[in-house]
Each structure stands twice: as structure tokens, then as C-alpha cells.
Amino acid sequence: MRVLIQLRPSPDLVAAVADPGRTATTADVADGLPGVELDTAFVPVAIPRPVPAAGGDPLSLNQPLDFSLAAEDASVLVRGTISDDELASRVSLLPTLRPDVVGVFSDPVIESTPTCGGDPPVGDWHDVERLLNVPGLHAEGFDGAGVALAVVDTGINAAHTARHLGRGVTVDAARCWSPAGVRGKPGEFEVDHGTMCAFDALIAAPHASLIDIPLLLSRRPGGSSMDGLLSDAVAAFAHLRTVLDAQPAATRALVVSNSWGSFSPEWDFPVGHPGNYSDNAAHPFNLMVASLDRAGADVLFAAGNCGRECPDARCFFPDRSIVGANSHSKVLSIGGIDVTGKRVGYSSQGPGRLTARKPDLCAYTHFSGSKAFGDAEPDSGTSAATPVAAGLVAAVRTRWPATKLSPTQLRALLRRTAQDRSEVGFDYDYGYGNLDPAGVIAALGRRAKSTP
């Protein structure tokens, strides 16, 4: 079983791992763990420590938190493999017996979220452009200019995206990142799922600068062309934290679009096990998500394609299929609607596992757009809905950086302005409702008038 091992080495090693200008190897921080085949190709990642406010509960994650990367606070993550029959080695890694080990966590397979095929597109991307009120957004100066928009997926083909959008596409190569072993230049990967996501994000935010994170091109033995390991996502988010920290505070803006998730408990520890991912807010990746949000990033995740009416064939959670970071309280979990405003049958329903009230919102999908999979195939799944929503968020960030409107405040505004699809304000099909860009513009206008 592939695992993530969280260690607390000496402060000088923690500092070396946390400093992007220095290099520390797996052998430096974790040489000789018994029963573990360490992955020496994986670069160790510093995990920030959640720090409550003065007087807060030091053991609770359900409270306002800061995240410290100070050498005396942070820990370090490495990855490796433990044989399924090596139970003794798992026990030997428990912190009670090995004080340098904080915990052992699952490193589940993660996969993109395309959808069950067969149905033709409903409308095209110009319908989405109209429904997102893109002319109105741009008239207010909301076009993504100066905003970093990370597409965490299979890589982007910028030339294909520009050709089908009919305008230029900016890829910020200096801030892109790839897992170990992934070859290819930012913005020049094969046309695939990530290209679809980039296209859909740029509908509302055409002037955003794309950060290409080809996470799903990492390979595991026997893996498919569109899956990777959660450990690479931890490393990707650590990189994005350095991107965010390097931005001037007055214009800080980073939107992170994630159209992937974990479909099966097969690669996870059982619910209740301290190393579990799906239901465990203390898993290192879930902590990284919270840390990135706290630093000022807007993180969006696809709700998934395990809806009761038309579930993806890979859906093996028997219920509550919005799992792990896709259900995190600090992310926008996005369901799917077609251009008529109706929920698509594959869009996953709540409750979520980390946070019950998921999905948060619905955005448009199953339309003709990027042509990434051929002229007749739609941009589909909550995979398409998520970057559509991320584009709207990036558009807002053009004039409202995180220092003026925190990610928490923006999530609340988007929920409050959503077009309600039920009588109760929230339901497990649509969340708080469908994105309403006109409502967002109006709410921001009122906020601007009331802000000194």
C-alpha cells in the first residue's frame, strides 16, 4: 500500500525542506524507516502546523486557524510503500514507538472527473458566455487581468485553447510545476482533459494568467493516463503556496481549479483510521488545502460524477461520494447544470464527508466548447463546471484581491447570490443554487459603496 509518512526531523532539516531555494532529499529526512520502501524520487514537502488563536483548542481543526511553516512547528512529508502483510512495520511507525513519526496516511489514487458519455452537447460555450454575463463582467473590469489561475489537471495545450477561443492565451511558465518524471513544457502538453479545463476557465476570465500543473500525468505502476497520487497533489499545493506568498499583498490573487478526486475507498485506510483521507480533516493534503485558503487562495473542486441518476462506472463509494478535499469546508465544491439550468444526472449529491453541506454551487457543463475530445464531444462532467466557476472567481479577483475580499467572504457572497433551486435555501442536489454573475456584480457594487 502506498502511504504518506509525516515526520518531525530536526529544525534545520525542516527549514531546508520549507525553503524553496534549498534542496533536501528523502534520504536526508527519512533514511532507514523499517518495513518501508521509500520513494527517493519524491521531493519531501513541508507541512504547516495548524495554530489556533490564543485560548483556542490545540486539538481541534474546527476553529479559526493560522498555519505555521516555522522550523520548530512544521513537519515533513515523504512517501513510500508498505507491503499489505507488513502489519508489524505499520505499528512500528506509530508515534508512540517512533517519536520522529507524526503519522502514516493513505496516498490514494486520484483521477479526473469526465462523465458517462453518449448524450450530445446541450448548447455551446457562447451560451455559457451569455449566461455568465461575460459582457457585463468585462464592462465592470472583471476579466481576470493580473490574476493567476492554476489548472491542476493533465496539462494544458495553449495553442489548441487559443485556436478554439479565438484569442490569445497566457501561460505563466515561470510559476508552473510538474511532478517528478513528467516531461513536457508548460502549455505544450497533449490536448486532453486539462486543455478542456483551461478553455472553460477562460470563458469568463480571458486575461487570466494560467499556471499549468499537470498533476494527473504522474504515473503509478499499472495506472491509467489520467490518474496520479495524492502525494503529488500535496507537493503541487506546497508549490502554489510559494506562488501566493511571492505576490504583493495588495494584489494577491490565486484561483486553483481541481477537476479530480478519489473515486474508491480501495486505496484509502478505513474511515476512523488516523491515516484515512476521505473523512479526515487532519490528512496532510486536507491541511494543505486549509493552509492555501488561509494564505488567500480560492480553491475549487469538482463535486464529482457519482450522481444517483447516472453515476460514473468508477464510483465505488456506496454513499456520500463527495470525499476528502472535494468536500472540504475551505473549498467551493461545484456541481453541474446544463445551459437550461437543470442539474445533470451525473452530478454528485451531498452530503459531503468532511462538510455535510456540499456541493456549494452549480455551474454550467455538458456544452460544446473546447473540442478537446473531438468535434462532437461536449465539455462535460463536474470537470467542466468547476473551471467555469473558477473563471468567474478569477474575473472577480481582477478588482477584488484577497486582501480586500477574503476567500471565506467570497465563498459566502457566491452562496448568498446563487439562484436558489429549492424552497429551503440549500439542498444536496444544487447546493445553494446556480451561479448568478449579475447577482455577484450587484453585491460587489454594494460592498464597494459601503467600504471606506
PDB file of N, CA, C and O in Angstrom, residues 327-378:
ATOM      1  N   SER A 327     -14.849  17.825  -0.463  1.00  0.00           N
ATOM      2  CA  SER A 327     -15.899  18.185   0.485  1.00  0.00           C
ATOM      3  C   SER A 327     -15.376  19.097   1.590  1.00  0.00           C
ATOM      4  O   SER A 327     -16.033  19.276   2.619  1.00  0.00           O
ATOM      5  N   HIS A 328     -14.203  19.683   1.402  1.00  0.00           N
ATOM      6  CA  HIS A 328     -13.553  20.496   2.434  1.00  0.00           C
ATOM      7  C   HIS A 328     -14.348  21.776   2.693  1.00  0.00           C
ATOM      8  O   HIS A 328     -14.889  22.389   1.761  1.00  0.00           O
ATOM      9  N   SER A 329     -14.384  22.212   3.920  1.00  0.00           N
ATOM     10  CA  SER A 329     -15.115  23.437   4.259  1.00  0.00           C
ATOM     11  C   SER A 329     -14.478  24.679   3.655  1.00  0.00           C
ATOM     12  O   SER A 329     -15.148  25.708   3.509  1.00  0.00           O
ATOM     13  N   LYS A 330     -13.201  24.608   3.275  1.00  0.00           N
ATOM     14  CA  LYS A 330     -12.496  25.774   2.750  1.00  0.00           C
ATOM     15  C   LYS A 330     -12.415  25.792   1.225  1.00  0.00           C
ATOM     16  O   LYS A 330     -11.644  26.574   0.662  1.00  0.00           O
ATOM     17  N   VAL A 331     -13.189  24.950   0.560  1.00  0.00           N
ATOM     18  CA  VAL A 331     -13.224  24.970  -0.899  1.00  0.00           C
ATOM     19  C   VAL A 331     -14.647  25.200  -1.374  1.00  0.00           C
ATOM     20  O   VAL A 331     -15.616  24.994  -0.639  1.00  0.00           O
ATOM     21  N   LEU A 332     -14.753  25.636  -2.620  1.00  0.00           N
ATOM     22  CA  LEU A 332     -16.039  25.646  -3.317  1.00  0.00           C
ATOM     23  C   LEU A 332     -16.164  24.321  -4.057  1.00  0.00           C
ATOM     24  O   LEU A 332     -15.375  24.027  -4.957  1.00  0.00           O
ATOM     25  N   SER A 333     -17.128  23.521  -3.666  1.00  0.00           N
ATOM     26  CA  SER A 333     -17.401  22.237  -4.309  1.00  0.00           C
ATOM     27  C   SER A 333     -18.491  22.473  -5.352  1.00  0.00           C
ATOM     28  O   SER A 333     -19.584  22.947  -5.021  1.00  0.00           O
ATOM     29  N   ILE A 334     -18.186  22.142  -6.615  1.00  0.00           N
ATOM     30  CA  ILE A 334     -19.023  22.569  -7.730  1.00  0.00           C
ATOM     31  C   ILE A 334     -19.756  21.383  -8.359  1.00  0.00           C
ATOM     32  O   ILE A 334     -19.142  20.406  -8.801  1.00  0.00           O
ATOM     33  N   GLY A 335     -21.091  21.477  -8.409  1.00  0.00           N
ATOM     34  CA  GLY A 335     -21.924  20.539  -9.144  1.00  0.00           C
ATOM     35  C   GLY A 335     -22.184  21.046 -10.550  1.00  0.00           C
ATOM     36  O   GLY A 335     -21.730  22.125 -10.937  1.00  0.00           O
ATOM     37  N   GLY A 336     -22.921  20.256 -11.342  1.00  0.00           N
ATOM     38  CA  GLY A 336     -23.106  20.580 -12.748  1.00  0.00           C
ATOM     39  C   GLY A 336     -24.546  20.778 -13.156  1.00  0.00           C
ATOM     40  O   GLY A 336     -25.434  20.021 -12.753  1.00  0.00           O
ATOM     41  N   ILE A 337     -24.784  21.808 -13.969  1.00  0.00           N
ATOM     42  CA  ILE A 337     -26.076  22.045 -14.621  1.00  0.00           C
ATOM     43  C   ILE A 337     -25.817  22.244 -16.110  1.00  0.00           C
ATOM     44  O   ILE A 337     -24.716  22.621 -16.513  1.00  0.00           O
ATOM     45  N   ASP A 338     -26.850  21.987 -16.937  1.00  0.00           N
ATOM     46  CA  ASP A 338     -26.707  22.311 -18.352  1.00  0.00           C
ATOM     47  C   ASP A 338     -27.140  23.760 -18.572  1.00  0.00           C
ATOM     48  O   ASP A 338     -27.519  24.468 -17.624  1.00  0.00           O
ATOM     49  N   VAL A 339     -27.109  24.227 -19.818  1.00  0.00           N
ATOM     50  CA  VAL A 339     -27.372  25.636 -20.077  1.00  0.00           C
ATOM     51  C   VAL A 339     -28.848  26.004 -19.901  1.00  0.00           C
ATOM     52  O   VAL A 339     -29.196  27.178 -19.948  1.00  0.00           O
ATOM     53  N   THR A 340     -29.705  25.001 -19.663  1.00  0.00           N
ATOM     54  CA  THR A 340     -31.093  25.303 -19.316  1.00  0.00           C
ATOM     55  C   THR A 340     -31.269  25.498 -17.816  1.00  0.00           C
ATOM     56  O   THR A 340     -32.366  25.803 -17.353  1.00  0.00           O
ATOM     57  N   GLY A 341     -30.196  25.299 -17.051  1.00  0.00           N
ATOM     58  CA  GLY A 341     -30.264  25.460 -15.603  1.00  0.00           C
ATOM     59  C   GLY A 341     -30.631  24.203 -14.858  1.00  0.00           C
ATOM     60  O   GLY A 341     -30.779  24.225 -13.631  1.00  0.00           O
ATOM     61  N   LYS A 342     -30.748  23.085 -15.559  1.00  0.00           N
ATOM     62  CA  LYS A 342     -31.151  21.831 -14.925  1.00  0.00           C
ATOM     63  C   LYS A 342     -29.918  21.012 -14.543  1.00  0.00           C
ATOM     64  O   LYS A 342     -28.975  20.884 -15.311  1.00  0.00           O
ATOM     65  N   ARG A 343     -29.959  20.438 -13.344  1.00  0.00           N
ATOM     66  CA  ARG A 343     -28.860  19.604 -12.881  1.00  0.00           C
ATOM     67  C   ARG A 343     -28.687  18.403 -13.799  1.00  0.00           C
ATOM     68  O   ARG A 343     -29.645  17.742 -14.185  1.00  0.00           O
ATOM     69  N   VAL A 344     -27.426  18.099 -14.159  1.00  0.00           N
ATOM     70  CA  VAL A 344     -27.134  16.913 -14.968  1.00  0.00           C
ATOM     71  C   VAL A 344     -27.110  15.697 -14.036  1.00  0.00           C
ATOM     72  O   VAL A 344     -26.657  15.776 -12.890  1.00  0.00           O
ATOM     73  N   GLY A 345     -27.576  14.568 -14.531  1.00  0.00           N
ATOM     74  CA  GLY A 345     -27.810  13.415 -13.674  1.00  0.00           C
ATOM     75  C   GLY A 345     -26.588  12.808 -13.045  1.00  0.00           C
ATOM     76  O   GLY A 345     -26.684  12.090 -12.051  1.00  0.00           O
ATOM     77  N   TYR A 346     -25.394  13.082 -13.603  1.00  0.00           N
ATOM     78  CA  TYR A 346     -24.182  12.518 -13.043  1.00  0.00           C
ATOM     79  C   TYR A 346     -23.576  13.382 -11.946  1.00  0.00           C
ATOM     80  O   TYR A 346     -22.620  12.976 -11.285  1.00  0.00           O
ATOM     81  N   SER A 347     -24.093  14.587 -11.722  1.00  0.00           N
ATOM     82  CA  SER A 347     -23.504  15.484 -10.737  1.00  0.00           C
ATOM     83  C   SER A 347     -23.720  14.946  -9.324  1.00  0.00           C
ATOM     84  O   SER A 347     -24.850  14.700  -8.892  1.00  0.00           O
ATOM     85  N   SER A 348     -22.637  14.760  -8.580  1.00  0.00           N
ATOM     86  CA  SER A 348     -22.714  14.137  -7.259  1.00  0.00           C
ATOM     87  C   SER A 348     -23.566  14.959  -6.296  1.00  0.00           C
ATOM     88  O   SER A 348     -23.508  16.190  -6.280  1.00  0.00           O
ATOM     89  N   GLN A 349     -24.322  14.235  -5.492  1.00  0.00           N
ATOM     90  CA  GLN A 349     -25.158  14.860  -4.475  1.00  0.00           C
ATOM     91  C   GLN A 349     -24.532  14.712  -3.096  1.00  0.00           C
ATOM     92  O   GLN A 349     -23.778  13.785  -2.837  1.00  0.00           O
ATOM     93  N   GLY A 350     -24.849  15.654  -2.210  1.00  0.00           N
ATOM     94  CA  GLY A 350     -24.388  15.584  -0.836  1.00  0.00           C
ATOM     95  C   GLY A 350     -25.214  14.603  -0.027  1.00  0.00           C
ATOM     96  O   GLY A 350     -26.091  13.917  -0.554  1.00  0.00           O
ATOM     97  N   PRO A 351     -24.927  14.483   1.255  1.00  0.00           N
ATOM     98  CA  PRO A 351     -23.960  15.290   1.998  1.00  0.00           C
ATOM     99  C   PRO A 351     -22.515  14.883   1.713  1.00  0.00           C
ATOM    100  O   PRO A 351     -22.238  13.754   1.332  1.00  0.00           O
ATOM    101  N   GLY A 352     -21.607  15.842   1.895  1.00  0.00           N
ATOM    102  CA  GLY A 352     -20.193  15.550   1.775  1.00  0.00           C
ATOM    103  C   GLY A 352     -19.675  14.890   3.039  1.00  0.00           C
ATOM    104  O   GLY A 352     -20.358  14.832   4.066  1.00  0.00           O
ATOM    105  N   ARG A 353     -18.447  14.414   2.969  1.00  0.00           N
ATOM    106  CA  ARG A 353     -17.877  13.692   4.108  1.00  0.00           C
ATOM    107  C   ARG A 353     -17.186  14.619   5.114  1.00  0.00           C
ATOM    108  O   ARG A 353     -17.417  14.507   6.315  1.00  0.00           O
ATOM    109  N   LEU A 354     -16.329  15.530   4.661  1.00  0.00           N
ATOM    110  CA  LEU A 354     -15.706  16.460   5.605  1.00  0.00           C
ATOM    111  C   LEU A 354     -16.685  17.551   6.032  1.00  0.00           C
ATOM    112  O   LEU A 354     -16.655  17.995   7.172  1.00  0.00           O
ATOM    113  N   THR A 355     -17.520  17.993   5.111  1.00  0.00           N
ATOM    114  CA  THR A 355     -18.530  19.015   5.375  1.00  0.00           C
ATOM    115  C   THR A 355     -19.829  18.547   4.757  1.00  0.00           C
ATOM    116  O   THR A 355     -19.862  18.230   3.559  1.00  0.00           O
ATOM    117  N   ALA A 356     -20.883  18.491   5.543  1.00  0.00           N
ATOM    118  CA  ALA A 356     -22.139  17.921   5.049  1.00  0.00           C
ATOM    119  C   ALA A 356     -22.726  18.747   3.913  1.00  0.00           C
ATOM    120  O   ALA A 356     -23.198  18.193   2.918  1.00  0.00           O
ATOM    121  N   ARG A 357     -22.700  20.072   4.016  1.00  0.00           N
ATOM    122  CA  ARG A 357     -23.382  20.922   3.036  1.00  0.00           C
ATOM    123  C   ARG A 357     -22.550  21.078   1.774  1.00  0.00           C
ATOM    124  O   ARG A 357     -21.915  22.110   1.527  1.00  0.00           O
ATOM    125  N   LYS A 358     -22.534  20.061   0.992  1.00  0.00           N
ATOM    126  CA  LYS A 358     -21.848  20.024  -0.300  1.00  0.00           C
ATOM    127  C   LYS A 358     -22.772  19.377  -1.309  1.00  0.00           C
ATOM    128  O   LYS A 358     -23.549  18.485  -0.944  1.00  0.00           O
ATOM    129  N   PRO A 359     -22.760  19.751  -2.597  1.00  0.00           N
ATOM    130  CA  PRO A 359     -21.906  20.789  -3.176  1.00  0.00           C
ATOM    131  C   PRO A 359     -22.312  22.180  -2.709  1.00  0.00           C
ATOM    132  O   PRO A 359     -23.412  22.365  -2.175  1.00  0.00           O
ATOM    133  N   ASP A 360     -21.432  23.160  -2.935  1.00  0.00           N
ATOM    134  CA  ASP A 360     -21.756  24.534  -2.590  1.00  0.00           C
ATOM    135  C   ASP A 360     -22.663  25.167  -3.635  1.00  0.00           C
ATOM    136  O   ASP A 360     -23.651  25.808  -3.297  1.00  0.00           O
ATOM    137  N   LEU A 361     -22.285  24.995  -4.909  1.00  0.00           N
ATOM    138  CA  LEU A 361     -22.941  25.688  -6.028  1.00  0.00           C
ATOM    139  C   LEU A 361     -22.926  24.791  -7.250  1.00  0.00           C
ATOM    140  O   LEU A 361     -22.209  23.794  -7.301  1.00  0.00           O
ATOM    141  N   CYS A 362     -23.696  25.191  -8.257  1.00  0.00           N
ATOM    142  CA  CYS A 362     -23.651  24.522  -9.558  1.00  0.00           C
ATOM    143  C   CYS A 362     -23.250  25.508 -10.636  1.00  0.00           C
ATOM    144  O   CYS A 362     -23.592  26.698 -10.576  1.00  0.00           O
ATOM    145  N   ALA A 363     -22.518  25.008 -11.622  1.00  0.00           N
ATOM    146  CA  ALA A 363     -22.111  25.806 -12.778  1.00  0.00           C
ATOM    147  C   ALA A 363     -22.330  24.985 -14.036  1.00  0.00           C
ATOM    148  O   ALA A 363     -22.658  23.800 -13.985  1.00  0.00           O
ATOM    149  N   TYR A 364     -22.120  25.600 -15.184  1.00  0.00           N
ATOM    150  CA  TYR A 364     -22.536  25.028 -16.472  1.00  0.00           C
ATOM    151  C   TYR A 364     -21.569  23.958 -16.961  1.00  0.00           C
ATOM    152  O   TYR A 364     -20.354  24.060 -16.822  1.00  0.00           O
ATOM    153  N   THR A 365     -22.152  22.924 -17.565  1.00  0.00           N
ATOM    154  CA  THR A 365     -21.383  21.825 -18.130  1.00  0.00           C
ATOM    155  C   THR A 365     -22.161  21.197 -19.277  1.00  0.00           C
ATOM    156  O   THR A 365     -23.292  21.582 -19.575  1.00  0.00           O
ATOM    157  N   HIS A 366     -21.573  20.229 -19.919  1.00  0.00           N
ATOM    158  CA  HIS A 366     -22.157  19.439 -21.000  1.00  0.00           C
ATOM    159  C   HIS A 366     -22.522  20.308 -22.221  1.00  0.00           C
ATOM    160  O   HIS A 366     -23.561  20.120 -22.867  1.00  0.00           O
ATOM    161  N   PHE A 367     -21.633  21.230 -22.532  1.00  0.00           N
ATOM    162  CA  PHE A 367     -21.818  22.112 -23.688  1.00  0.00           C
ATOM    163  C   PHE A 367     -20.691  21.882 -24.690  1.00  0.00           C
ATOM    164  O   PHE A 367     -19.620  21.363 -24.346  1.00  0.00           O
ATOM    165  N   SER A 368     -20.907  22.289 -25.914  1.00  0.00           N
ATOM    166  CA  SER A 368     -19.867  22.216 -26.930  1.00  0.00           C
ATOM    167  C   SER A 368     -18.900  23.373 -26.716  1.00  0.00           C
ATOM    168  O   SER A 368     -19.308  24.535 -26.691  1.00  0.00           O
ATOM    169  N   GLY A 369     -17.608  23.051 -26.542  1.00  0.00           N
ATOM    170  CA  GLY A 369     -16.669  24.117 -26.214  1.00  0.00           C
ATOM    171  C   GLY A 369     -15.281  23.891 -26.741  1.00  0.00           C
ATOM    172  O   GLY A 369     -14.946  24.253 -27.863  1.00  0.00           O
ATOM    173  N   SER A 370     -14.454  23.213 -25.959  1.00  0.00           N
ATOM    174  CA  SER A 370     -13.025  23.136 -26.252  1.00  0.00           C
ATOM    175  C   SER A 370     -12.673  22.201 -27.399  1.00  0.00           C
ATOM    176  O   SER A 370     -11.584  22.294 -27.960  1.00  0.00           O
ATOM    177  N   LYS A 371     -13.560  21.251 -27.729  1.00  0.00           N
ATOM    178  CA  LYS A 371     -13.271  20.216 -28.731  1.00  0.00           C
ATOM    179  C   LYS A 371     -12.057  19.371 -28.332  1.00  0.00           C
ATOM    180  O   LYS A 371     -11.397  18.757 -29.184  1.00  0.00           O
ATOM    181  N   ALA A 372     -11.765  19.302 -27.045  1.00  0.00           N
ATOM    182  CA  ALA A 372     -10.593  18.563 -26.592  1.00  0.00           C
ATOM    183  C   ALA A 372     -10.708  17.069 -26.869  1.00  0.00           C
ATOM    184  O   ALA A 372      -9.697  16.375 -26.998  1.00  0.00           O
ATOM    185  N   PHE A 373     -11.933  16.564 -26.959  1.00  0.00           N
ATOM    186  CA  PHE A 373     -12.147  15.132 -27.194  1.00  0.00           C
ATOM    187  C   PHE A 373     -12.793  14.874 -28.556  1.00  0.00           C
ATOM    188  O   PHE A 373     -13.338  13.804 -28.797  1.00  0.00           O
ATOM    189  N   GLY A 374     -12.735  15.864 -29.443  1.00  0.00           N
ATOM    190  CA  GLY A 374     -13.334  15.727 -30.766  1.00  0.00           C
ATOM    191  C   GLY A 374     -14.466  16.714 -30.946  1.00  0.00           C
ATOM    192  O   GLY A 374     -15.049  17.223 -29.981  1.00  0.00           O
ATOM    193  N   ASP A 375     -14.812  16.961 -32.205  1.00  0.00           N
ATOM    194  CA  ASP A 375     -15.804  17.986 -32.513  1.00  0.00           C
ATOM    195  C   ASP A 375     -17.188  17.684 -31.951  1.00  0.00           C
ATOM    196  O   ASP A 375     -17.952  18.599 -31.638  1.00  0.00           O
ATOM    197  N   ALA A 376     -17.530  16.406 -31.815  1.00  0.00           N
ATOM    198  CA  ALA A 376     -18.892  16.057 -31.389  1.00  0.00           C
ATOM    199  C   ALA A 376     -19.038  15.908 -29.883  1.00  0.00           C
ATOM    200  O   ALA A 376     -20.162  15.792 -29.385  1.00  0.00           O
ATOM    201  N   GLU A 377     -17.914  15.893 -29.151  1.00  0.00           N
ATOM    202  CA  GLU A 377     -17.979  15.617 -27.717  1.00  0.00           C
ATOM    203  C   GLU A 377     -18.113  16.903 -26.908  1.00  0.00           C
ATOM    204  O   GLU A 377     -17.413  17.887 -27.165  1.00  0.00           O
ATOM    205  N   PRO A 378     -18.982  16.894 -25.901  1.00  0.00           N
ATOM    206  CA  PRO A 378     -19.139  18.092 -25.076  1.00  0.00           C
ATOM    207  C   PRO A 378     -18.028  18.234 -24.053  1.00  0.00           C
ATOM    208  O   PRO A 378     -17.338  17.264 -23.712  1.00  0.00           O
TER     209      PRO A 378
END
